[in-house]
Amino acid sequence: MLSAQQEALNRGLVLPRYYGEDRLVLLPRDPYCIFAYWEITPATRERLRERWGEEAWNQAFPQLRVVKQNPAERVEESFEVTIQAEAENWYLTNLQPDCYYHLELGWRHPAAGFQPVLRSNTVRTPRDGISDLIDEEWQLPDWKSRKLYRRISLFHLSSPELFRRPKSKF
């Protein structure tokens, strides 16, 4: 017998596939890869088709422009990746760690070039190594770190001392 709470959780509420909102979201996956997902509403696609004309729309193909930027949001480099027209998400790999990226989703037309439609949020890929920042506020003095190391390493104890039981304080 399921409790009322379990029944509420098992009702099978379904998340909608589309939200009716033009949106491009970027998420870092690891130091070398980011994940993007998007939605372009049918109304937006229709507006683009009307603005460009049917012939130009049929010749255009979707692309993601990957933009690497510095912390001041100045563009350092960019490149385009051609994607499938039906795609709603994409993994972008072989990126650089500890860098800022954003994407632009658009269509490339042979005559007009790349025409951006959506711009993503900016993300920073994680570092691929140990942080070079040292928090001096929490750093132990040398004498304290040596004392701590001695306690955790047990290098000062011989074999018989390791097997002795400590005397009870009670």
XYZ file of C-alpha atoms in Angstrom:
170
model
C 0.000 0.000 0.000
C 1.469 3.326 -1.057
C 1.296 6.354 1.167
C -0.362 9.535 -0.060
C 3.057 11.124 -0.554
C 4.318 8.189 -2.654
C 1.150 8.257 -4.752
C 1.618 11.974 -5.397
C 5.200 11.341 -6.508
C 4.207 8.436 -8.756
C 1.371 10.227 -10.547
C 3.595 10.628 -13.565
C 3.487 14.356 -14.063
C 5.248 15.028 -17.341
C 7.461 17.989 -18.098
C 6.494 19.705 -21.338
C 8.818 19.153 -24.290
C 8.553 22.808 -25.338
C 7.859 25.941 -23.331
C 6.990 28.316 -26.184
C 9.996 30.540 -25.503
C 12.959 31.370 -27.747
C 15.950 30.448 -25.640
C 19.543 29.192 -25.887
C 21.136 27.847 -22.695
C 24.772 26.883 -22.242
C 26.122 24.606 -19.466
C 29.732 23.590 -18.802
C 30.164 19.800 -18.646
C 33.887 19.501 -17.964
C 37.076 21.502 -18.720
C 36.920 20.587 -22.420
C 33.197 20.335 -23.177
C 30.048 22.456 -22.947
C 26.428 21.481 -23.554
C 23.843 23.695 -25.241
C 20.102 23.284 -25.559
C 17.598 25.592 -27.209
C 14.093 26.199 -28.372
C 13.073 28.297 -31.343
C 9.333 28.732 -31.546
C 7.466 28.072 -34.802
C 6.458 31.759 -34.827
C 10.114 32.839 -34.844
C 10.955 30.394 -37.633
C 8.023 31.725 -39.654
C 9.148 35.354 -39.126
C 12.641 34.435 -40.372
C 11.177 32.658 -43.404
C 9.054 35.727 -44.229
C 11.955 38.171 -43.731
C 14.458 36.193 -45.822
C 12.059 34.778 -48.387
C 11.295 31.142 -49.101
C 14.230 30.603 -51.471
C 16.835 32.072 -49.087
C 15.347 30.148 -46.157
C 15.635 26.863 -48.072
C 19.298 27.569 -48.919
C 20.264 28.534 -45.351
C 21.506 25.997 -42.809
C 21.705 26.238 -38.997
C 24.999 26.825 -37.211
C 26.274 27.417 -33.712
C 28.891 30.137 -33.402
C 31.202 29.368 -30.480
C 32.654 32.573 -29.062
C 35.616 32.520 -26.691
C 35.868 35.742 -24.732
C 38.000 37.199 -21.985
C 36.586 38.190 -18.565
C 36.012 41.742 -19.878
C 33.666 40.194 -22.502
C 35.942 41.020 -25.434
C 35.886 38.393 -28.169
C 39.186 36.517 -28.444
C 38.199 34.022 -31.140
C 35.156 32.342 -32.645
C 34.252 29.497 -34.957
C 31.075 27.994 -36.389
C 29.752 24.458 -36.114
C 27.143 23.287 -38.612
C 24.314 21.432 -36.889
C 21.330 19.390 -38.003
C 18.148 21.365 -38.646
C 16.164 19.125 -36.258
C 18.682 19.383 -33.399
C 17.566 20.902 -30.103
C 20.821 20.370 -28.198
C 24.512 19.919 -28.918
C 27.747 19.000 -27.156
C 30.764 21.119 -28.093
C 34.086 19.443 -27.377
C 37.820 20.162 -27.639
C 37.498 23.507 -25.895
C 40.058 25.106 -23.605
C 39.822 24.830 -19.814
C 39.329 27.886 -17.600
C 37.928 30.017 -20.444
C 34.729 31.997 -20.981
C 32.381 31.008 -23.814
C 29.001 31.950 -25.187
C 27.101 30.719 -28.246
C 25.061 32.264 -30.990
C 22.532 30.126 -32.818
C 21.785 31.272 -36.327
C 21.536 30.385 -39.985
C 24.199 30.735 -42.649
C 23.106 31.788 -46.090
C 25.544 31.573 -49.013
C 24.960 35.232 -49.937
C 24.236 36.852 -46.549
C 26.649 34.916 -44.313
C 25.889 33.999 -40.707
C 22.694 35.553 -39.315
C 22.453 35.142 -35.503
C 19.012 34.504 -34.018
C 19.682 33.574 -30.369
C 22.538 34.294 -27.947
C 23.311 32.134 -24.914
C 24.468 32.928 -21.430
C 28.225 33.088 -20.807
C 29.872 30.147 -19.026
C 33.361 29.471 -17.774
C 34.832 26.032 -18.342
C 36.339 24.528 -15.179
C 40.079 24.349 -14.615
C 41.815 21.099 -15.498
C 44.331 21.270 -12.672
C 44.893 22.362 -9.122
C 43.973 25.927 -8.264
C 46.835 28.377 -8.156
C 45.036 30.401 -5.485
C 46.186 29.850 -1.919
C 43.958 31.063 0.867
C 46.494 32.476 3.287
C 43.842 33.039 5.928
C 43.480 29.276 6.361
C 47.063 28.240 5.808
C 48.668 26.514 8.810
C 51.952 27.781 10.251
C 54.893 25.454 9.540
C 55.191 24.206 13.134
C 51.482 23.343 13.228
C 51.512 21.561 9.882
C 54.532 19.462 10.977
C 52.716 18.535 14.198
C 49.584 17.594 12.263
C 51.589 15.552 9.757
C 53.257 13.639 12.597
C 49.868 12.828 14.108
C 48.277 11.560 10.907
C 51.310 9.786 9.470
C 52.260 7.797 12.603
C 55.862 7.817 11.358
C 57.159 8.304 14.901
C 55.590 5.072 16.259
C 57.176 1.641 16.087
C 55.212 -1.586 15.541
C 54.720 -2.523 19.246
C 53.425 0.974 20.018
C 50.763 0.662 17.334
C 49.288 -2.443 18.991
C 49.191 -1.089 22.556
C 45.828 0.016 23.780
C 45.585 3.544 25.117
C 44.888 3.833 28.833
C 41.397 4.887 29.709
C 41.046 8.341 31.241
C 38.088 7.284 33.374
